[in-house]
Coordinates of C-alpha atoms in Angstrom, one line a residue:
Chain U
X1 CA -44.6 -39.9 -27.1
X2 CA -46.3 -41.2 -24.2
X3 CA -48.0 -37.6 -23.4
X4 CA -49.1 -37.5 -27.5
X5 CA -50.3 -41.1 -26.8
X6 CA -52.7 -39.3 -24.3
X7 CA -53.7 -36.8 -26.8
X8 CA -51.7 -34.0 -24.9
X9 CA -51.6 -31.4 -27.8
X10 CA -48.6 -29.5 -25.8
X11 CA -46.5 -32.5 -26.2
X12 CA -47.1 -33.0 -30.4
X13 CA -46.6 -29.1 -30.6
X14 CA -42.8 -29.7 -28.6
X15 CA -42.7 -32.8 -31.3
X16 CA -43.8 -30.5 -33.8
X17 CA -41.5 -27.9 -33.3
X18 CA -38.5 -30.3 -32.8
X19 CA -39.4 -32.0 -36.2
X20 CA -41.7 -30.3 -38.1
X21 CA -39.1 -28.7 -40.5
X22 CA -37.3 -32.3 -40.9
X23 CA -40.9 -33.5 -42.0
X24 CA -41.6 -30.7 -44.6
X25 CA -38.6 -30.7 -45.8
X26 CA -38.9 -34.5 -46.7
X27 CA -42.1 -34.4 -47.7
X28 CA -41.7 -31.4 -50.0
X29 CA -38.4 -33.4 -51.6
X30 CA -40.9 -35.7 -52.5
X31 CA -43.9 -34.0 -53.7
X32 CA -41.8 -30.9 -55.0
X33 CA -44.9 -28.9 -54.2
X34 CA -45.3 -26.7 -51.2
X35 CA -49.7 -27.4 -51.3
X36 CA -48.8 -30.7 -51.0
X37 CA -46.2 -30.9 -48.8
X38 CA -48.2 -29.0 -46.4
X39 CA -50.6 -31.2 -46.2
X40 CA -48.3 -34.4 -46.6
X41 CA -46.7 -33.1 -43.3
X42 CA -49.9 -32.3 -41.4
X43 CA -51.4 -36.1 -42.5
X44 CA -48.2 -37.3 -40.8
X45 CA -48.3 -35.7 -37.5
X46 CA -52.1 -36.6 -37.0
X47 CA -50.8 -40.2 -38.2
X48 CA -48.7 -39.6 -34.8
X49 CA -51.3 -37.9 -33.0
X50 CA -53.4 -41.3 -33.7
X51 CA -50.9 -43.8 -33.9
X52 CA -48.3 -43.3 -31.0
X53 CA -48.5 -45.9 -29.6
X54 CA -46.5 -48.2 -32.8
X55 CA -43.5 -46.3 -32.2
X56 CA -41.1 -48.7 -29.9
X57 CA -38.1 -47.0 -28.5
X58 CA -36.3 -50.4 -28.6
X59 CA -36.7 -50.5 -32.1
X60 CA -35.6 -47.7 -33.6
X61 CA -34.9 -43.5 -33.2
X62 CA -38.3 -41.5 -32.9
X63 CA -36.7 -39.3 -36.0
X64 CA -36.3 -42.1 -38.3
X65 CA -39.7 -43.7 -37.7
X66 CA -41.5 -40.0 -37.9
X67 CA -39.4 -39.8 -41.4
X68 CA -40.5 -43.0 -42.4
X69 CA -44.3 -42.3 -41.7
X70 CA -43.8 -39.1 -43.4
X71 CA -42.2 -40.9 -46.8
X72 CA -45.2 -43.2 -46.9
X73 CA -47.3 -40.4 -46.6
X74 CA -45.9 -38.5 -49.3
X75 CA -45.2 -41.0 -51.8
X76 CA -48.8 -42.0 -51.0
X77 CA -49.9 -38.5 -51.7
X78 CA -47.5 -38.6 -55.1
X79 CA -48.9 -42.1 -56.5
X80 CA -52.2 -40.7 -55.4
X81 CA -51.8 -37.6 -57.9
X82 CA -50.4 -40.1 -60.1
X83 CA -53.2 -42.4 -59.8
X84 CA -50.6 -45.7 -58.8
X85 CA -50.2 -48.4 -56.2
X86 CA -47.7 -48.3 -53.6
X87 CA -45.5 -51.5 -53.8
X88 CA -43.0 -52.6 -51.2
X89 CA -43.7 -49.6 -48.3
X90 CA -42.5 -51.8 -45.7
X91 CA -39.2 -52.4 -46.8
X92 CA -37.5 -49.2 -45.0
X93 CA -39.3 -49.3 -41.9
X94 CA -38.1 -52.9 -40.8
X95 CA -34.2 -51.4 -41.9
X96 CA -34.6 -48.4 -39.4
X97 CA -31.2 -48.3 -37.5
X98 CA -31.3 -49.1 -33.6
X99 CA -30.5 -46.5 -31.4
X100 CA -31.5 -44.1 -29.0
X101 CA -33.8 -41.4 -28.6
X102 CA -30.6 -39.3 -27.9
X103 CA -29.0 -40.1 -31.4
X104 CA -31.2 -37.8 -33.5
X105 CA -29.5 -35.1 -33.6
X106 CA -26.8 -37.1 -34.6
X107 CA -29.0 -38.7 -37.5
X108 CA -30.0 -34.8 -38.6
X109 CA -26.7 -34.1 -39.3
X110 CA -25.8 -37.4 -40.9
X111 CA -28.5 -37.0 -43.2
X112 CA -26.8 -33.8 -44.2
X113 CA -23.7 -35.2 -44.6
X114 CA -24.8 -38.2 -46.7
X115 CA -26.7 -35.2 -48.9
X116 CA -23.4 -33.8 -49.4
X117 CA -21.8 -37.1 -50.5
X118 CA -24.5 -37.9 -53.1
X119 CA -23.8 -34.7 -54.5
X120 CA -20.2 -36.1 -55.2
X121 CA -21.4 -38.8 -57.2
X122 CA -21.8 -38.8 -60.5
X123 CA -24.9 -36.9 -61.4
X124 CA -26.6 -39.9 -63.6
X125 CA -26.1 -42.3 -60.1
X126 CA -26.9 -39.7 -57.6
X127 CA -30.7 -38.9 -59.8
X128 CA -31.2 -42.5 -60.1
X129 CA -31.1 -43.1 -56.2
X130 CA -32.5 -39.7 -55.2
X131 CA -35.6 -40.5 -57.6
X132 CA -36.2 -43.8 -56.5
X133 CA -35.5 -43.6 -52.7
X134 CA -38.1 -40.6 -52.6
X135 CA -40.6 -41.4 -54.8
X136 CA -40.5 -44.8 -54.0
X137 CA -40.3 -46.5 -57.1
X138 CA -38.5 -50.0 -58.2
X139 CA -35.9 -50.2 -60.6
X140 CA -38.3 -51.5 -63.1
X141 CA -40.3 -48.7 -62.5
X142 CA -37.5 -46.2 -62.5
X143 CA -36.0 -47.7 -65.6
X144 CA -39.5 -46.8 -67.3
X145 CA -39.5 -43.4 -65.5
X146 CA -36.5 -42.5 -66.9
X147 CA -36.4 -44.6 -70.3
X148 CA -33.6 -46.7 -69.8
X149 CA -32.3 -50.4 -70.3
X150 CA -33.7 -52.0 -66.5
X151 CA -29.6 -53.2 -66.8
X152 CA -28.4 -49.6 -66.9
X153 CA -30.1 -48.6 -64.0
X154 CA -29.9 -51.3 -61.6
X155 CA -26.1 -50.2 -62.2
X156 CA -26.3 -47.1 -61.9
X157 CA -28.2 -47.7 -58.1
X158 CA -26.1 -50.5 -57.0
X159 CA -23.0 -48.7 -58.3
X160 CA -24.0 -45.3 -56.4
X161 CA -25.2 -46.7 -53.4
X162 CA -21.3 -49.0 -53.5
X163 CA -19.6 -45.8 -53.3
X164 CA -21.8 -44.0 -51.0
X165 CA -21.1 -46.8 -48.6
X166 CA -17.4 -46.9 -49.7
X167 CA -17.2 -43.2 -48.8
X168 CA -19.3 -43.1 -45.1
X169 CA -16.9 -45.5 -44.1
X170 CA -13.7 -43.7 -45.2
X171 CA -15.2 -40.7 -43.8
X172 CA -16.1 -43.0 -40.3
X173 CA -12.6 -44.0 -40.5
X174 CA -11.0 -40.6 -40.5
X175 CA -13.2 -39.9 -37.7
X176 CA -11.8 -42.4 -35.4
Chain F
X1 CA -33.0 -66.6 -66.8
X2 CA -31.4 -64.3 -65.2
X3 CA -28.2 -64.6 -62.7
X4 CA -31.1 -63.7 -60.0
X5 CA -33.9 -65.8 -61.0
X6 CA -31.4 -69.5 -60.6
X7 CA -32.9 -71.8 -58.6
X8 CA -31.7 -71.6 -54.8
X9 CA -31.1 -75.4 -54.3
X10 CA -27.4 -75.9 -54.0
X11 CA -26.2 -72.9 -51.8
X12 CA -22.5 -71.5 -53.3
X13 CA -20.5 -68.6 -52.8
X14 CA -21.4 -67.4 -56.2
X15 CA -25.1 -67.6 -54.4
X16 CA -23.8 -65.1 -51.9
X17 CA -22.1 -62.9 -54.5
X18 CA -25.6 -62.7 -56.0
X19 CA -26.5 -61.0 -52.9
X20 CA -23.9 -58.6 -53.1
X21 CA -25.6 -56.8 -56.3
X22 CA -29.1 -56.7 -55.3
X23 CA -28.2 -56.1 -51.0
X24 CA -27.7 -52.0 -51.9
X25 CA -31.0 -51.9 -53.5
X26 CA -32.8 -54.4 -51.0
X27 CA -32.0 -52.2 -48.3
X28 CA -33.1 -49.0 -49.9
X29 CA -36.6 -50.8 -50.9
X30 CA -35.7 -50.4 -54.5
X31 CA -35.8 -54.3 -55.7
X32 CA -38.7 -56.0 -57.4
X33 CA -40.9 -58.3 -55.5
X34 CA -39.2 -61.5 -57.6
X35 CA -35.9 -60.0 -56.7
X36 CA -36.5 -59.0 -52.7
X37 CA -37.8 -62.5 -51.9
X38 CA -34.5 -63.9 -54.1
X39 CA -32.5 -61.5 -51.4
X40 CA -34.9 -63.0 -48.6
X41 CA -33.9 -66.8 -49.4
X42 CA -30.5 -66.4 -49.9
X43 CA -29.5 -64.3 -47.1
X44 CA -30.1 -66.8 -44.0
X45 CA -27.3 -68.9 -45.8
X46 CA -25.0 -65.9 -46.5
X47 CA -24.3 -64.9 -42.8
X48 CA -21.3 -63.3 -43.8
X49 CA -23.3 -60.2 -45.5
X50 CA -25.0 -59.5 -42.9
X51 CA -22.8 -56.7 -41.8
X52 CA -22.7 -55.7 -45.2
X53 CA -26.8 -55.3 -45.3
X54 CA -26.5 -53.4 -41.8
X55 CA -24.4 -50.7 -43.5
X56 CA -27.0 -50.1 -46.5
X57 CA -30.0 -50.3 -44.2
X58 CA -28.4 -47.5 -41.6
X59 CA -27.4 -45.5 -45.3
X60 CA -31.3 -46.2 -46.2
X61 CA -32.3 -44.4 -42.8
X62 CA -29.5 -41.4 -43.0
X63 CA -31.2 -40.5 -46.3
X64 CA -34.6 -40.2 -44.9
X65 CA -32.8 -37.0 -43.1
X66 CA -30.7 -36.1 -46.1
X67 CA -33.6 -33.9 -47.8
X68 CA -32.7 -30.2 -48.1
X69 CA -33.9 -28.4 -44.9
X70 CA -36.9 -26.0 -46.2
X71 CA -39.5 -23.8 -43.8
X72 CA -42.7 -25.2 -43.2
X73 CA -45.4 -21.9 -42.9
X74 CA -45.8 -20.2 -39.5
X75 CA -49.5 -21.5 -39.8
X76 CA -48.8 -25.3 -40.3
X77 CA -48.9 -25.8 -36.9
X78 CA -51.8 -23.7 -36.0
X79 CA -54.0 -26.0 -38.4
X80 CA -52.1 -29.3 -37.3
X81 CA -53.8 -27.8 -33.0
X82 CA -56.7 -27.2 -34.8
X83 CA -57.2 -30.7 -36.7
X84 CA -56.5 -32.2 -33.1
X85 CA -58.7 -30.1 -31.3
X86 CA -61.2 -31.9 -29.0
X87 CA -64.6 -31.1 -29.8
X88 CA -67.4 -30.4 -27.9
X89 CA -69.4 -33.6 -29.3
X90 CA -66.5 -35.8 -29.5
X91 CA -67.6 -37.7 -26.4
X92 CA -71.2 -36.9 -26.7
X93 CA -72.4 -40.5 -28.7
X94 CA -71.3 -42.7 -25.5
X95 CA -72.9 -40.2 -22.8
X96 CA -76.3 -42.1 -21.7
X97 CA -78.2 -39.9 -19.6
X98 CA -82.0 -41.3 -20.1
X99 CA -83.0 -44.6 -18.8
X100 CA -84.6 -46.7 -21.4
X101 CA -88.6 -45.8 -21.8
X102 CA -89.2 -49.5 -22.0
X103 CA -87.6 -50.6 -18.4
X104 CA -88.8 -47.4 -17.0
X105 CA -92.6 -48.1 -18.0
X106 CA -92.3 -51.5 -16.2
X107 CA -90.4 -50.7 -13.3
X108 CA -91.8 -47.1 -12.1
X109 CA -94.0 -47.0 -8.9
X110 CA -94.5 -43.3 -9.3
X111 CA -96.5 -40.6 -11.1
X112 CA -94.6 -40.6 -14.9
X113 CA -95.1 -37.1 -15.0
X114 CA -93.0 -36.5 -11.6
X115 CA -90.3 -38.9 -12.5
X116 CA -89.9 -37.5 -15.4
X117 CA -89.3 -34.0 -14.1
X118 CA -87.0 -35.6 -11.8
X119 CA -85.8 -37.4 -14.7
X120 CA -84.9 -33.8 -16.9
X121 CA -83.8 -32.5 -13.9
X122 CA -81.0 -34.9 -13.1
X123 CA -80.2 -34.8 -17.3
X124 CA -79.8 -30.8 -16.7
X125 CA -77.5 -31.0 -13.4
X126 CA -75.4 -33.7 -15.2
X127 CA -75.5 -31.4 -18.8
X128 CA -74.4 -28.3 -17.1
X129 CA -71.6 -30.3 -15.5
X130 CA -70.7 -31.7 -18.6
X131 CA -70.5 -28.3 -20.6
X132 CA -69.0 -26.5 -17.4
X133 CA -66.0 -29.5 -17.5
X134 CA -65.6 -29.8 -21.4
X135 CA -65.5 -25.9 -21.6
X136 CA -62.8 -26.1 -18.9
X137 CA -60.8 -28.7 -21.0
X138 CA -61.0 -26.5 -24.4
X139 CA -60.2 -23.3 -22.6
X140 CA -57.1 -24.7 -21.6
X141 CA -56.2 -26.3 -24.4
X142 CA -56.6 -22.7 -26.3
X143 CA -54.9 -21.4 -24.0
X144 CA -51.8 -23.8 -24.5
X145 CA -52.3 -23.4 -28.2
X146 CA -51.8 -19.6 -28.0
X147 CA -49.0 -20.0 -25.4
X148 CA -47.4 -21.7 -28.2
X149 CA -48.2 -20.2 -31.0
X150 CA -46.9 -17.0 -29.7
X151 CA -43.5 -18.9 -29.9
X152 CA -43.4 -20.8 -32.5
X153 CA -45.6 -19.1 -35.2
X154 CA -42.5 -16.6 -36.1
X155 CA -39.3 -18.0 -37.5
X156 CA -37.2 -16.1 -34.9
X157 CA -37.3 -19.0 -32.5
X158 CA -33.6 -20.4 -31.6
X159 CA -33.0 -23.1 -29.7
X160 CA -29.7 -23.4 -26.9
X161 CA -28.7 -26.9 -25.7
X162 CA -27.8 -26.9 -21.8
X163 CA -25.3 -28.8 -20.7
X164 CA -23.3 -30.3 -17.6
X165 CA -20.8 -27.7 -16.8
X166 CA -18.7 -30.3 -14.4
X167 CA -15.3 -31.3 -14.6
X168 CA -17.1 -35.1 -15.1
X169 CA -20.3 -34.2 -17.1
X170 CA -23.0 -36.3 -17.1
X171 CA -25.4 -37.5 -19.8
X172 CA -27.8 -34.6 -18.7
X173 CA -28.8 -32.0 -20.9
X174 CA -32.0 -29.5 -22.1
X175 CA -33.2 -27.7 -24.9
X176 CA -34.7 -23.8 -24.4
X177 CA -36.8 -22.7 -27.5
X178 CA -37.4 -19.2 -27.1
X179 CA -37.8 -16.2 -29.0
X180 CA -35.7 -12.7 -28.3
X181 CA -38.9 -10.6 -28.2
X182 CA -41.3 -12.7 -26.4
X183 CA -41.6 -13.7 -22.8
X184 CA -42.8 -17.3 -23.4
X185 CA -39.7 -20.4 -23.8
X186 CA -40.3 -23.7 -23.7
X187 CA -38.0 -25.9 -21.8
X188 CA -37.1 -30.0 -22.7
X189 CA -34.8 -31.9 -20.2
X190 CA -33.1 -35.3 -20.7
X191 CA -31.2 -37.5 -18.7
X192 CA -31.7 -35.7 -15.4
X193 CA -30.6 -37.6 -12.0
X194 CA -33.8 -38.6 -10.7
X195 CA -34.5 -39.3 -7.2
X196 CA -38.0 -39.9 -5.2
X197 CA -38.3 -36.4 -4.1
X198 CA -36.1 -34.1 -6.1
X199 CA -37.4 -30.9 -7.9
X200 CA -35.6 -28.9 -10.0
X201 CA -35.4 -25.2 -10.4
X202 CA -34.7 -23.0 -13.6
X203 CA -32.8 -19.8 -13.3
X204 CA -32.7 -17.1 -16.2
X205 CA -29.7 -14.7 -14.9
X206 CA -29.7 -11.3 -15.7
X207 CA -26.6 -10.9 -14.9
X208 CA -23.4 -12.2 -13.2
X209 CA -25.1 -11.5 -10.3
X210 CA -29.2 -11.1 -10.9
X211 CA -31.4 -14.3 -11.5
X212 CA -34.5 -15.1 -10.8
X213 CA -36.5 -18.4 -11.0
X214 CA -38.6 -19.2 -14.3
X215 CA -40.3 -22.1 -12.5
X216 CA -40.0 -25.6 -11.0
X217 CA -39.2 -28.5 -13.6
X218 CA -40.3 -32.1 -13.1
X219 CA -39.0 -35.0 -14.3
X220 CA -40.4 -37.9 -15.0
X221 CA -38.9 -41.9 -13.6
X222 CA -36.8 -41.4 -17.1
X223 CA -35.2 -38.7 -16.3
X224 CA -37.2 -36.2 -19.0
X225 CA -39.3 -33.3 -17.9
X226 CA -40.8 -30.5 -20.4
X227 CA -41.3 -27.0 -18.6
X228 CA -43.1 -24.6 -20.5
X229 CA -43.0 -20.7 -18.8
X230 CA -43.5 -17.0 -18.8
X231 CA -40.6 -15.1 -18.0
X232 CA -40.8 -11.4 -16.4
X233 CA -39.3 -10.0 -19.5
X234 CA -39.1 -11.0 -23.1
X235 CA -36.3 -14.2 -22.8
X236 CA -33.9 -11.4 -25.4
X237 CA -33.1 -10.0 -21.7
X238 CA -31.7 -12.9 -20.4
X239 CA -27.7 -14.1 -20.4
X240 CA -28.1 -17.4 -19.2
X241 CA -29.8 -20.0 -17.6
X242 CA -29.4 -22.8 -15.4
X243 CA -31.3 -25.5 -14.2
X244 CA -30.2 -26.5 -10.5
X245 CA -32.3 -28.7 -7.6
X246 CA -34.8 -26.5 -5.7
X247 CA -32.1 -25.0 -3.1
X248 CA -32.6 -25.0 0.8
X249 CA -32.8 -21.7 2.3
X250 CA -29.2 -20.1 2.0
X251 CA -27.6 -23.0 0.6
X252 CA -25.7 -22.7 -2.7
X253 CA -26.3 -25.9 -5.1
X254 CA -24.4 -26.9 -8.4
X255 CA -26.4 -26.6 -11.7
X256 CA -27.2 -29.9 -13.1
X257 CA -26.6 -27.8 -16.8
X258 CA -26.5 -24.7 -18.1
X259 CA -26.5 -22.3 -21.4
X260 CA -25.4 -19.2 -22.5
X261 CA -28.6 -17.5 -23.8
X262 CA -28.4 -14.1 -26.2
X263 CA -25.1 -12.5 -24.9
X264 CA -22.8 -14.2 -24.2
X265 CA -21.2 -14.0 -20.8
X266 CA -18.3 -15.8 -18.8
X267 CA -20.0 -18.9 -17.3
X268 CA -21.1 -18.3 -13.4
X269 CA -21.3 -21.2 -10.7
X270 CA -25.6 -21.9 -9.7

């Protein structure tokens, strides 16, 4: 990051090719459009490019704060289509977990894990939570997205997200 | 009212079991403004949850890698070099070659007409040094462009971690991105033992026996170095590699890690 910070275009192809899938693939989960995505990842490498300087290393992994970026940007790029605002962007970049540069290999493959347990949900709590985590959207405005009771979908996230946490630490557990 | 909307006055453990419901959400960004600064009053006196919140916020960040892995096109990163590019004229507005006309008129001693041939003829020494050094800077960033485009613009590039072969490894390890047919890798360590003077040396073996040196890696005070090189032969030739410090003359040095590359081969000491 410190080379990219000196505009060394070497050093954001190596970030590129370390991360550049991770980024489309995020991005396209968002936008669900492969113009868009394209163009949703480029936005958030020249972000980096520009912008290298923000990351701290004491703060949180380089993966998680590129994937952040690159959610903003594409739910950005989304409300933009849609012609919304953005509320509450900041939320998920003050929650970013601290670690090490080292541990992102170890976040790649507990985001696939986590993918995997969402899947064992039940599919009305797994949508609701996929749906508002990626396109960024409140329960209000997820209850209107999806035309339900704001009630029914609050409990559908907080019931979701309960298990989900229920089952990462069973799983964490059985690890040890 | 709602069980979230009660005034925070008199702090309770039904307060904090508030916080239970809406912490999930909170963490993943989800909650309505009213609702997050509800979460953001009552949490300083619910010190108990915090531990609770630290578990959503790290499931919050696992998600962010969760998305199903999809390719991005060969040519994304062509036209992400390309948007980053330095240009010609990207300097040019805070070059100031000309003095000012005005101080010029009152200060001069001389003919105008000979100072300002000496005048263009400074500008055009300092131009052509200009062009010579910013053509310099774009040739070799094309050239780096091309050097890694011919690597990455194919999906056939695989990456093999290196590691500490020692009975009592170390943190040390590297990534090689190559691709079978092409001569170029590109070469990430992390963790290396650094000392003031120490080099290091990469070794692609042919063979149990064969190797020959794909260039000197440095690493920086933190222990990271990136080595990008041209082997002889397209990398698909190669069974292994090692990284090792630069070897005095006959002397036979441990590798600080290596990696089986294409075939693999029984592991070989250096």
């Amino acid at each position: 990051m410190q080379r990219i910070e000196k505009q060394d275009q070497v050093a954001l192809a190596l970030l590129y090719a370390r991360y550049g899938k991770t980024v489309y693939s995020l991005t396209f989960r968002v936008l669900q459009n492969a113009t868009m995505a394209e163009e949703a990842t480029q936005d958030t490498f020249l972000k980096v490019w520009k912008r290298a300087a923000r990351w701290d290393a004491e703060k949180g992994m380089l993966s998680s704060w590129l994937l952040t970026v690159a959610r903003h940007t594409a739910i950005d790029r989304l409300r933009q289509e849609q012609r919304q605002t953005v509320p509450g962007m900041a939320s998920l970049e003050d929650s970013m977990p601290v670690a090490s540069p080292q541990m992102d290999e170890f976040a790649i493959r507990d985001g696939q894990l986590l993918h995997s347990m969402l899947r064992q949900l039940p599919p009305d709590q797994a949508h609701a939570i996929e749906l508002a985590f990626f396109e960024g959207l409140t329960h209000t405005e997820l209850a209107a997205r999806l035309k339900l009771p704001l009630g029914t979908v609050k409990a559908r996230i907080r019931t979701g997200l309960q298990k989900l946490r229920a089952h990462w630490q069973e799983m964490m557990e059985q690890e040890n | 009212m709602s069980d979230y909307d009660r005034p925070t006055g008199n702090l309770s453990a039904a307060d904090c079991e508030i916080l239970d419901a809406l912490l999930p959400a909170f963490a993943f960004g989800l909650l309505d403004e009213n609702e997050k600064q509800q979460v953001e009053k009552l949490l300083p006196n619910c010190p108990d949850r915090a531990s609770e919140l630290a578990d959503y916020q790290a499931l919050a960040g696992k998600m962010l890698h969760s998305a199903t892995p999809v390719e991005p096109p060969p040519d994304l990163l062509l036209r992400l070099l390309q948007a980053t590019a330095p240009t010609a004229s990207a300097n040019s507005d805070n070059i100031t070659l000309l003095p000012k006309p005005e101080s010029r008129r009152q200060t001069s001693r001389f003919n105008p007409g000979v100072l300002a041939g000496i005048a263009a003829a400074l500008v055009l020494v300092v131009l052509t040094g200009w062009i010579f050094f910013q053509t310099a800077q774009l040739s070799r960033t094309v050239e780096a462009q091309e050097t890694l485009l011919s690597l990455f613009a194919t999906d056939q590039v695989v990456s093999f971690e290196l590691t500490d072969p020692s009975d009592t490894p170390t943190n040390a390890r590297a990534v090689l991105k190559c691709n079978a047919g092409q001569k170029v890798a590109v070469l990430h360590a992390e963790a290396f033992p650094v000392s003031a003077d120490e080099e290091f040396e990469v070794w692609l073996w042919l063979d149990q026996v064969t190797k020959i040196s794909g260039g000197f890696l440095e690493i920086d005070p933190a222990g990271s170095g990136t080595l990008i090189f041209e082997a002889p032969e397209v990398m698909g030739t190669y069974q292994y590699v090692s990284i090792t410090p630069i070897p005095a003359a006959g002397e036979t040095v441990k590798p600080v890690v290596r990696g089986s590359l294409y075939p693999t081969l029984p592991e070989q000491q250096g």
